[in-house]
XYZ file of C-alpha atoms in Angstrom:
263
model
C 13.864 5.337 19.999
C 11.709 3.718 22.640
C 8.180 2.698 21.889
C 5.672 5.142 23.374
C 2.378 3.622 22.283
C 0.618 1.473 19.676
C -2.164 2.405 17.317
C -4.457 1.294 14.540
C -6.085 3.457 11.884
C -9.810 3.793 12.524
C -10.510 6.325 9.757
C -10.887 5.572 6.049
C -7.549 7.174 5.138
C -5.135 9.541 6.845
C -1.925 11.296 5.882
C 1.480 10.325 7.258
C 3.765 13.353 6.833
C 7.508 13.935 6.603
C 7.435 16.577 9.391
C 5.085 17.332 12.318
C 3.031 19.907 10.405
C -0.116 20.028 8.252
C 1.998 21.895 5.686
C 4.541 19.067 5.407
C 4.760 16.704 2.445
C 2.650 13.548 2.564
C 5.069 10.609 2.760
C 2.463 7.836 2.770
C -1.012 7.076 4.065
C -2.713 4.783 6.547
C -5.870 3.006 5.421
C -8.464 1.655 7.828
C -7.004 -1.201 9.884
C -3.311 -0.412 9.305
C -1.456 -0.721 12.606
C 1.651 1.080 13.815
C 3.820 1.913 16.788
C 4.389 5.426 18.134
C 8.112 6.164 18.428
C 8.214 9.914 19.136
C 6.081 12.971 19.880
C 6.339 16.610 18.884
C 7.137 19.041 21.709
C 3.562 20.326 21.747
C 2.198 16.729 21.700
C 0.067 17.547 18.643
C 1.968 15.162 16.347
C 3.117 11.555 16.745
C 5.969 9.922 14.860
C 4.914 6.405 13.887
C 6.419 3.295 12.324
C 3.959 1.269 10.225
C 4.186 -2.469 10.889
C 3.521 -3.608 7.331
C 6.488 -1.879 5.660
C 8.411 -0.241 8.555
C 7.809 3.187 6.985
C 8.029 6.145 9.368
C 6.331 9.529 9.444
C 4.159 11.910 11.462
C 0.404 11.747 12.083
C -1.929 14.240 13.762
C -2.382 13.103 17.384
C -6.129 13.732 17.022
C -6.222 10.917 14.448
C -4.364 8.408 16.657
C -6.400 5.459 17.921
C -4.457 3.816 20.751
C -4.491 0.047 21.247
C -2.677 -2.320 23.599
C 0.497 -4.228 22.774
C -1.566 -7.429 23.177
C -3.916 -6.248 20.419
C -0.967 -5.500 18.108
C 0.415 -9.004 18.731
C -3.038 -10.420 17.926
C -3.128 -8.451 14.641
C 0.382 -9.625 13.741
C -0.466 -13.312 14.070
C -4.103 -13.371 12.935
C -5.359 -14.136 9.437
C -7.146 -10.844 8.775
C -9.266 -9.887 5.784
C -8.332 -7.242 3.217
C -11.068 -5.473 1.247
C -11.222 -5.864 -2.538
C -14.002 -3.415 -3.501
C -13.046 0.149 -4.509
C -15.202 1.351 -1.637
C -17.287 -0.489 0.909
C -19.189 0.320 4.068
C -18.340 -0.854 7.530
C -20.356 -0.543 10.707
C -17.814 0.451 13.331
C -19.176 0.678 16.875
C -22.638 0.952 15.265
C -21.698 3.969 13.085
C -21.288 3.672 9.282
C -17.829 4.315 7.856
C -16.864 4.260 4.168
C -13.583 2.412 3.672
C -11.350 1.966 0.642
C -9.870 -0.964 -1.271
C -6.951 -2.497 0.633
C -8.354 -1.793 4.102
C -7.755 -4.349 6.844
C -10.823 -5.843 8.492
C -10.158 -7.164 12.006
C -12.498 -10.133 11.627
C -10.495 -13.340 11.769
C -11.323 -17.016 11.987
C -9.888 -16.947 15.512
C -12.335 -15.584 18.033
C -9.955 -16.117 20.946
C -9.297 -12.409 21.313
C -12.028 -10.452 23.060
C -12.664 -7.456 20.825
C -13.279 -4.143 22.569
C -14.660 -2.795 19.303
C -17.678 -3.898 17.269
C -17.482 -4.427 13.511
C -20.018 -5.429 10.911
C -18.811 -5.887 7.354
C -20.413 -7.689 4.426
C -18.390 -6.353 1.484
C -15.917 -8.278 -0.667
C -12.652 -9.323 0.979
C -10.017 -12.075 1.034
C -7.558 -13.478 3.561
C -4.602 -11.082 3.396
C -2.002 -13.869 3.595
C -3.490 -15.910 0.750
C -1.160 -15.605 -2.256
C -2.965 -15.257 -5.566
C -1.975 -15.664 -9.230
C -1.562 -13.128 -12.051
C -5.200 -13.232 -13.208
C -6.381 -12.140 -9.760
C -3.611 -9.519 -9.590
C -4.606 -8.096 -12.986
C -8.252 -7.839 -11.919
C -7.216 -5.961 -8.765
C -4.861 -3.641 -10.667
C -7.442 -2.573 -13.263
C -9.876 -1.546 -10.502
C -7.491 1.367 -9.887
C -7.693 2.578 -13.531
C -8.048 6.393 -13.622
C -7.204 6.787 -9.923
C -5.507 10.218 -9.833
C -1.796 10.393 -9.109
C -1.086 11.730 -5.621
C 2.342 11.855 -3.983
C 2.333 9.490 -0.990
C -1.157 8.190 -1.832
C -2.345 4.595 -1.371
C -6.055 4.847 -2.180
C -8.249 4.639 -5.319
C -8.839 8.395 -4.884
C -5.137 9.292 -4.961
C -2.136 7.010 -5.352
C 1.518 7.180 -6.365
C 3.407 4.680 -8.510
C 4.878 2.602 -5.672
C 1.747 2.949 -3.522
C -0.146 1.417 -6.437
C 2.204 -1.564 -6.795
C 2.405 -2.037 -3.012
C -1.389 -2.077 -2.606
C -2.063 -4.385 -5.577
C 0.502 -6.906 -4.348
C -0.674 -6.579 -0.721
C -4.223 -7.497 -1.778
C -2.709 -10.481 -3.627
C -0.859 -11.679 -0.512
C 2.643 -10.258 -1.154
C 4.602 -7.757 0.911
C 6.331 -4.938 -0.972
C 8.183 -2.041 0.634
C 6.840 1.486 0.183
C 9.153 3.236 -2.307
C 10.075 2.196 -5.861
C 13.789 2.382 -4.975
C 13.139 -0.168 -2.179
C 10.901 -2.418 -4.286
C 13.618 -2.416 -6.986
C 15.628 -4.951 -4.934
C 12.765 -7.276 -3.959
C 11.899 -10.613 -5.527
C 14.013 -12.260 -8.216
C 15.956 -10.578 -10.984
C 14.674 -11.039 -14.555
C 17.873 -10.902 -16.612
C 16.470 -10.101 -20.044
C 13.460 -8.024 -21.045
C 12.464 -10.889 -23.371
C 12.062 -13.135 -20.283
C 9.649 -10.765 -18.534
C 6.175 -12.140 -17.734
C 2.815 -10.617 -16.840
C 2.810 -9.757 -13.135
C 6.497 -8.773 -13.071
C 7.478 -5.349 -11.762
C 9.231 -3.031 -14.233
C 11.409 -0.242 -12.814
C 12.379 2.981 -14.519
C 15.322 5.338 -14.004
C 16.100 9.017 -14.326
C 19.135 10.628 -16.013
C 21.247 9.849 -12.915
C 20.378 6.123 -13.160
C 18.253 6.270 -9.977
C 15.024 4.255 -9.878
C 12.128 6.734 -9.767
C 9.136 4.822 -11.174
C 7.548 1.370 -11.144
C 4.680 -0.411 -12.887
C 3.174 -3.870 -13.322
C 3.598 -5.812 -16.570
C 0.430 -7.011 -18.269
C 0.092 -9.318 -21.277
C 0.906 -8.195 -24.828
C 3.725 -5.810 -23.825
C 1.433 -3.554 -21.825
C 2.121 -1.972 -18.437
C -0.222 -0.546 -15.799
C 1.247 2.269 -13.712
C 0.398 5.537 -11.927
C 1.552 8.523 -13.957
C -0.884 11.435 -13.842
C -3.455 8.720 -13.258
C -3.415 4.930 -13.176
C -3.214 4.014 -16.855
C -2.174 1.281 -19.278
C 0.602 2.024 -21.770
C 2.887 0.097 -24.129
C 6.205 -1.283 -22.811
C 9.328 -1.872 -24.891
C 12.905 -2.811 -23.983
C 13.598 0.952 -23.938
C 10.763 1.875 -21.591
C 7.162 3.094 -21.514
C 5.629 4.451 -24.707
C 2.749 6.791 -23.884
C -0.440 5.527 -25.570
C -1.541 9.015 -26.620
C 1.666 10.846 -27.553
C 3.584 7.712 -28.718
C 6.644 9.225 -27.007
C 8.939 7.413 -24.562
C 7.808 8.663 -21.129
C 9.972 6.489 -18.831
C 13.341 4.759 -19.379
C 13.483 1.086 -18.365
C 15.983 0.176 -15.637
C 15.229 -3.492 -14.875
C 12.530 -6.075 -14.137
C 11.900 -8.078 -10.942
C 9.640 -11.088 -10.341
C 7.552 -11.120 -7.153
C 4.816 -13.653 -7.929
C 5.486 -17.271 -7.025
C 6.213 -19.414 -10.098
């Protein structure tokens, strides 16, 4: 498909859907500052099919929510050291209007002022350089900020997030690039051969009865795991899988463990 346009999300969060319809399933979300290319349009021009630069995920957005930018601006975003927000919510002045944005949003304020911005931003919340890789302690502190975020299929925000959206966002804030779905993340990083060799910060993957990876979480210390299941929660992890803290039953069957963090 040829590229039709480029865009950047200029709303706090918007749905990317599997089909060009408000009734279609939410596949993922864009947070403020996420950039994408437009690769198709619906026949009525009300929906745009996009490919997100960060993880190459594709889906449909409402054309009314599209904010067009030039190819030059996209190239600037791709090579600049941008900031990523680390507060659950923060406020941004965007073209002199206040906008509430969510943790993991991209702030287009870089150390390079070579690019003439057509837009005006003012931001004084907490953020870090998105490319700066951080250690487990930082990752753990980011992950626990999402505690009690409700589960939402396709979600990537503290107000609704799915299991792989949770792991992708936590690692993105820590400077690591994960793909969008748990089945894709299941092949990233290095293999951890034995459960006994697993370390805090590793990703644990879980399988269904057909041996397909359907769930993912982040290992914490003392055989605990943080994951999105109903809500973002901390449960006990054994070599068999996740033991629900309340029911004491096995809720997810362990498939394997991968290491993403630099050693």
